[in-house]
């Protein structure tokens, strides 16, 4: 039951991430998977996925003795994002979409009023086109879909900082750090 609930919540986060990417003009979708078939070929599940009954050792038993469910391949539970594209920037873009969607889901689930996001180097390995597209939409993405009122974005790229509506820039020097707005 817990797994089914978790998979349902992950589906909501997936939908939010995909909507975010589409609204940002990024041609990329993600599919969230919680489990996948184990690496060993032909390994069978040690317990029934329907009722949890352990199967006897060996490969002979193909159905659960308690509930009659068919024995499935062994799976490994691990969160995995499957992407529609495997370009160099796809992992970063999918990660940003998924993390923002997950943060929004958690805020909603906990009914918290805290609405500040902290984003560290979100565009580091993106190409110029995707960096501009995402930087130009970041403020809107945070505010409209996900309801963040404020974000702390750590970035070293001038183009990203220029795309944000307001900023406090911290400048390091031999005499120490100073900031400008």
Steps between C-alpha positions, in 0.01 A plus 500: 500500500782743584664431167176570310457829687862599429465414131185715482679795657797453265256509207382843620859624523572358153196679354608828660854466367378423148260795506783725619730387220225544238407847628869595479514401133736210572433197280563239769285271711583279794355177626556416865559135579524362849610149417660314215582144418812369674819477295525120525324333207209283598507571873159456658341701781562359848153608619157541345433856382129464582500362854865493611514124551858367466556256215689178569863503389561399142331577172239224491214694665340735243191607697444616856376215717290742711327726242576339163672808352755434229864518615670801347864574421709631788500879518728759656337800669688811393367836386591549136412771249454386140545788256352544154833640380856427604673820395776643717262737674204264538607364839538852642172624357311194620663532841395863536143423396476199730652676802280808467192284458597283799561809716161642404332166575667486843395857582141421403501165685625660821284812457799720569515869426878490449547606140873540443698286258878458508647409163873435468655524152191386313631568152864397525518253212217627280572623150439868428156445348365294792668731752323804350167317478513381858644821645232706330227281649642430845325788675167407347555129568569564865220750550203384299499121491680436825418807706847586627510865603878520518796301373867501580679404180872437510637561152825611346365562150422867437221410254313303764527780752383755242188291434390513864273791601703614802826392645754547770844439360780391733845594381810340650832681522823484700349740755193285552158468345259782424161510340319722258133509399 
